[in-house]
């Protein structure tokens, strides 16, 4: 009998009944492999949540007889990939999680009345900003780290990282890039002064409740206004990060040139990460779909140059890339539509037909998997 099991339900000795892929050209674990402890660690590292196994546990004699076979199921190519992934991703993710936990501790102290100490926030975010600037390809998976229970803390750290990446892509000096990344981490510090129940509410907010939440840019500005560690233009950018070019934003309804480009960078990072993450009232969306929505459906709200920078930061699918689509299908990019770079033509795996994403708007790229 065969069945799917969650990772935490797996035990050594279970038999894998289908090849397992994880953003790789070759399986990280092959069909027929008898699971050992090291295989469970590999699955965890590659964030594999469920696998299909035989409903039987091999006896110890079988385990010993197949030990050499099991050892060889991870090819040298996969071992190298695993080694690279550990150095590139595991350490980076560890740094990220530490920053989130440190920010959570600071936020909790603000909520209890402790004054904002920007020096502490700078200390927790700067190493991460520097590291992500060297690993920009990892930016597109930031939403996968977040969870709805601690979204607010993940959001602060991720917006800081995305903001600095966008500023760097727009050729701002490094000092400005890092300052803006710090400002991005602090855009929602004023939420500590908002009723906590509103931030955790699963249903849509009432008009009065939303009016209360909309005060947070002003509260954030007030919390940081006396600190010399953040430039004045960064503080203004925090105050304006919910303003929109067409005047539809808040708290003042500023429009056009009244909104600094620094605040527009914060706005794009803020909205992009929020829309790609799971929230208490909404499922997460594909980063590629969100970037496209921001450019097309929200036309006039954001600076087009910053949206172009966002496209560059998340990376455009190219010919030969293997992609996972939002409908669950996997395919290979065979040609790119220059006017719609996020809607290439896809050769679906196991099928002869080509899917034109420009003509099939209900489907989008979920992620590039090679």
XYZ file of C-alpha atoms in Angstrom:
370
model
C 0.000 0.000 0.000
C 1.246 3.494 -0.862
C 0.449 6.761 0.842
C 1.678 10.319 1.343
C 3.274 11.198 4.643
C 4.312 14.516 6.153
C 7.997 14.918 6.898
C 7.471 14.732 10.657
C 5.710 11.367 10.214
C 8.572 9.711 8.316
C 10.805 7.119 9.940
C 14.028 5.400 8.793
C 13.268 2.257 6.791
C 10.333 3.676 4.821
C 10.571 3.154 1.047
C 10.241 6.109 -1.338
C 7.994 5.189 -4.302
C 8.677 8.162 -6.618
C 11.658 10.349 -7.456
C 11.855 13.502 -5.339
C 12.916 16.752 -7.007
C 13.661 20.115 -5.381
C 14.676 22.830 -7.850
C 17.089 20.296 -9.372
C 17.571 18.624 -12.748
C 18.094 15.270 -11.013
C 16.263 13.728 -8.049
C 17.647 14.557 -4.617
C 16.318 11.147 -3.532
C 15.474 8.408 -6.009
C 12.511 6.070 -6.226
C 13.110 2.884 -4.241
C 15.370 4.521 -1.670
C 15.087 3.191 1.869
C 15.090 6.261 4.098
C 17.905 6.786 6.561
C 18.407 9.674 9.004
C 20.546 11.591 6.492
C 17.744 11.415 3.910
C 15.311 12.979 6.387
C 17.817 15.796 6.928
C 18.063 16.321 3.159
C 14.277 16.498 2.848
C 14.124 19.031 5.655
C 16.902 21.141 4.154
C 15.160 21.299 0.792
C 11.838 22.133 2.496
C 10.083 18.988 1.207
C 6.875 18.716 3.238
C 5.291 15.472 1.964
C 6.551 12.349 0.202
C 4.936 9.175 -1.096
C 6.077 5.989 0.628
C 5.222 2.285 0.838
C 3.233 1.451 3.933
C 5.839 -0.948 5.281
C 9.094 -0.658 7.145
C 12.012 -2.705 5.868
C 13.667 -5.045 8.355
C 17.235 -4.485 9.552
C 18.666 -7.206 7.261
C 17.234 -5.455 4.218
C 18.578 -2.165 5.524
C 22.092 -3.531 5.854
C 21.996 -5.217 2.460
C 21.001 -1.994 0.757
C 23.256 0.340 2.746
C 25.697 0.820 -0.117
C 22.845 1.384 -2.582
C 21.326 4.016 -0.298
C 24.649 5.779 0.055
C 24.859 6.093 -3.718
C 21.331 7.396 -4.268
C 22.532 10.967 -3.880
C 24.812 11.562 -6.851
C 27.957 13.629 -6.720
C 26.073 16.394 -8.535
C 23.401 16.436 -5.850
C 26.001 16.317 -3.083
C 27.651 19.378 -4.587
C 24.293 21.102 -4.892
C 23.519 20.224 -1.289
C 26.858 21.604 -0.154
C 26.261 24.815 -2.078
C 22.707 25.081 -0.747
C 23.949 24.754 2.833
C 26.529 27.499 2.391
C 24.206 29.732 0.385
C 20.816 29.123 1.968
C 21.070 27.474 5.364
C 23.453 30.060 6.778
C 21.442 32.854 5.171
C 18.193 31.468 6.523
C 19.746 31.170 9.981
C 20.753 34.832 9.835
C 17.250 35.725 8.645
C 15.526 33.807 11.454
C 17.778 35.426 14.046
C 16.922 38.874 12.685
C 13.188 38.053 12.839
C 13.463 36.827 16.435
C 15.519 39.862 17.451
C 13.015 42.211 15.813
C 10.144 40.419 17.555
C 11.852 40.977 20.895
C 12.309 44.697 20.131
C 8.704 45.065 18.926
C 7.407 43.411 22.095
C 9.382 45.898 24.186
C 7.934 48.861 22.205
C 4.476 47.478 22.818
C 5.168 47.507 26.566
C 6.302 51.136 26.464
C 10.058 50.897 25.933
C 11.446 53.643 23.678
C 12.571 52.676 20.163
C 16.345 52.132 20.053
C 17.313 52.404 16.384
C 20.871 51.306 17.202
C 19.551 47.875 18.193
C 17.476 47.565 15.024
C 20.466 48.621 12.921
C 22.593 45.965 14.621
C 20.087 43.173 13.862
C 19.411 44.095 10.210
C 22.714 45.362 8.779
C 24.493 41.970 8.492
C 21.455 40.597 6.661
C 21.303 43.542 4.260
C 24.974 43.136 3.405
C 24.607 39.384 2.867
C 21.489 39.566 0.693
C 23.177 42.099 -1.557
C 25.563 39.258 -2.448
C 22.761 36.684 -2.890
C 20.028 38.580 -4.726
C 18.618 35.399 -6.285
C 17.366 34.406 -2.840
C 15.100 37.473 -2.630
C 12.306 35.779 -4.576
C 11.827 33.154 -1.826
C 11.581 35.524 1.152
C 7.819 34.965 1.277
C 8.399 31.238 1.829
C 10.072 31.989 5.165
C 7.087 33.880 6.543
C 4.124 32.456 8.428
C 0.814 34.082 9.234
C 1.237 33.880 13.015
C 4.432 35.945 13.012
C 3.869 37.751 9.743
C 4.437 41.231 11.214
C 8.000 40.378 12.269
C 8.874 38.569 9.048
C 7.425 41.480 7.106
C 9.646 44.046 8.830
C 12.847 42.114 8.144
C 11.879 41.175 4.581
C 10.853 44.722 3.652
C 14.222 45.940 4.917
C 16.007 43.420 2.728
C 13.845 44.042 -0.351
C 14.136 47.806 0.050
C 17.917 47.738 0.090
C 17.908 45.420 -2.948
C 15.650 47.798 -4.895
C 17.766 50.815 -3.930
C 20.892 48.986 -5.029
C 19.262 48.051 -8.351
C 18.413 51.743 -8.825
C 22.114 52.607 -8.317
C 21.781 54.461 -5.034
C 25.073 54.791 -3.099
C 25.696 51.975 -0.649
C 25.280 54.241 2.376
C 21.842 55.324 1.180
C 20.946 51.737 0.326
C 21.726 50.549 3.858
C 19.971 53.522 5.477
C 16.870 52.841 3.403
C 17.023 49.154 4.326
C 17.023 50.198 7.986
C 14.060 52.496 7.314
C 12.283 49.605 5.585
C 12.716 47.471 8.685
C 11.101 50.231 10.750
C 8.132 51.172 8.544
C 5.689 49.318 10.788
C 7.269 49.975 14.186
C 4.241 52.200 14.920
C 2.073 49.082 14.808
C 3.327 48.491 18.363
C 1.104 51.397 19.393
C -1.981 50.042 17.592
C -4.493 47.785 19.361
C -2.910 44.321 19.157
C -6.296 42.701 18.585
C -6.676 44.534 15.284
C -3.365 43.175 13.996
C -4.407 39.594 14.741
C -8.007 39.822 13.534
C -8.851 37.128 10.961
C -11.848 38.948 9.486
C -11.758 42.152 7.467
C -11.468 45.294 9.572
C -14.399 47.648 10.028
C -14.062 51.221 8.766
C -13.243 52.498 12.265
C -10.733 49.699 12.859
C -9.002 50.396 9.553
C -8.858 54.093 10.429
C -7.014 53.106 13.601
C -4.514 50.914 11.738
C -3.928 53.680 9.168
C -2.367 55.787 11.918
C 0.722 53.577 12.026
C 2.886 55.589 9.553
C 2.451 58.666 11.777
C 3.126 56.610 14.902
C 6.246 55.121 13.289
C 7.486 58.591 12.385
C 6.864 59.839 15.919
C 8.776 56.922 17.421
C 11.891 57.586 15.318
C 11.789 61.367 14.869
C 14.278 62.181 17.660
C 16.919 59.636 16.661
C 20.064 60.933 14.893
C 20.778 57.418 13.535
C 18.271 57.726 10.694
C 18.446 60.553 8.173
C 15.512 62.928 7.994
C 14.682 61.926 4.401
C 14.412 58.314 5.589
C 11.991 59.329 8.340
C 9.885 61.166 5.776
C 9.953 58.081 3.553
C 8.565 56.009 6.446
C 5.811 58.566 6.997
C 4.876 58.426 3.293
C 5.219 54.704 2.571
C 1.438 54.248 2.216
C 1.026 57.261 -0.068
C 0.388 56.508 -3.749
C 1.334 58.404 -6.894
C -2.342 58.819 -7.869
C -3.276 60.313 -4.481
C -5.176 57.230 -3.270
C -2.894 56.548 -0.302
C -2.701 57.705 3.311
C -2.201 59.351 5.807
C -2.281 62.637 3.839
C -3.305 61.635 0.317
C -0.083 63.034 -1.187
C 0.415 62.489 -4.900
C 3.041 62.713 -7.643
C 6.151 64.718 -6.892
C 5.056 65.341 -3.301
C 6.054 61.724 -2.604
C 9.789 61.091 -2.390
C 11.271 58.296 -4.475
C 12.683 56.802 -1.276
C 9.151 56.386 0.084
C 8.033 54.891 -3.233
C 10.791 52.281 -2.927
C 9.528 51.444 0.560
C 5.976 51.246 -0.810
C 6.863 48.758 -3.547
C 8.824 46.529 -1.143
C 6.014 46.732 1.430
C 3.186 45.834 -0.965
C 5.156 43.161 -2.819
C 6.080 41.225 0.315
C 2.622 41.630 1.866
C 0.856 40.251 -1.212
C 3.202 37.280 -1.592
C 2.766 36.119 2.017
C 0.100 34.105 3.753
C -1.942 36.321 6.083
C -4.621 35.522 8.643
C -7.244 36.543 6.064
C -5.563 35.732 2.745
C -3.538 33.012 1.018
C -0.133 33.886 -0.412
C 0.370 34.664 -4.094
C 3.188 33.908 -6.537
C 5.915 36.608 -6.464
C 5.801 36.727 -10.258
C 2.022 37.146 -10.302
C 2.204 39.899 -7.670
C 4.911 41.814 -9.550
C 2.758 41.653 -12.670
C -0.360 42.792 -10.786
C 1.501 45.754 -9.310
C 2.605 46.844 -12.766
C -0.691 46.314 -14.570
C -3.641 46.337 -12.187
C -2.174 49.019 -9.905
C -0.991 51.180 -12.796
C -0.514 54.797 -11.692
C 0.025 53.972 -8.027
C 3.750 53.158 -8.154
C 6.774 54.639 -9.920
C 7.328 52.528 -13.088
C 11.113 52.747 -12.662
C 10.844 51.078 -9.251
C 8.588 48.350 -10.624
C 11.180 47.739 -13.357
C 13.755 47.394 -10.571
C 11.464 44.900 -8.830
C 11.302 42.814 -12.015
C 15.109 42.859 -12.158
C 15.463 41.929 -8.480
C 13.158 38.884 -8.615
C 14.675 37.769 -11.928
C 12.912 37.178 -15.218
C 12.318 33.587 -16.425
C 14.589 32.800 -19.388
C 14.590 30.241 -22.186
C 15.523 26.842 -20.772
C 14.288 27.595 -17.249
C 12.136 24.954 -15.626
C 9.108 26.545 -13.977
C 6.274 25.546 -11.666
C 2.959 27.125 -12.619
C 0.184 28.254 -10.287
C -2.059 25.425 -11.552
C 0.508 22.842 -10.430
C 1.914 22.021 -13.870
C 5.659 22.011 -14.532
C 7.224 23.028 -17.812
C 10.161 24.600 -19.582
C 10.360 28.134 -20.963
C 10.767 27.813 -24.754
C 10.403 31.477 -25.726
C 9.967 34.828 -24.007
C 7.423 37.522 -24.822
C 9.480 40.724 -24.717
C 6.478 42.910 -23.856
C 5.320 40.520 -21.135
C 8.502 39.001 -19.628
C 6.566 37.225 -16.861
C 4.332 35.487 -19.441
C 6.598 33.322 -21.590
C 5.623 30.293 -23.669
C 5.879 27.047 -21.717
C 6.429 23.499 -22.982
C 4.500 21.463 -20.413
C 6.225 18.431 -18.937
C 4.961 15.183 -20.472
C 2.917 16.965 -23.155
C 3.527 18.095 -26.713
C 1.599 21.369 -26.611
C 2.937 24.827 -25.788
C 1.160 26.970 -23.196
C 1.144 30.676 -24.027
C 0.802 32.464 -20.693
C -0.161 35.676 -22.501
C -3.249 33.917 -23.832
C -3.914 32.065 -20.553
C -4.138 34.835 -17.978
C -5.589 32.569 -15.296
C -2.226 30.774 -15.014
C 1.030 32.368 -13.865
C 4.539 31.290 -12.900
C 4.741 30.169 -9.284
C 8.517 29.787 -9.194
C 11.587 28.989 -11.269
C 12.729 25.547 -10.131
C 16.035 24.876 -11.896
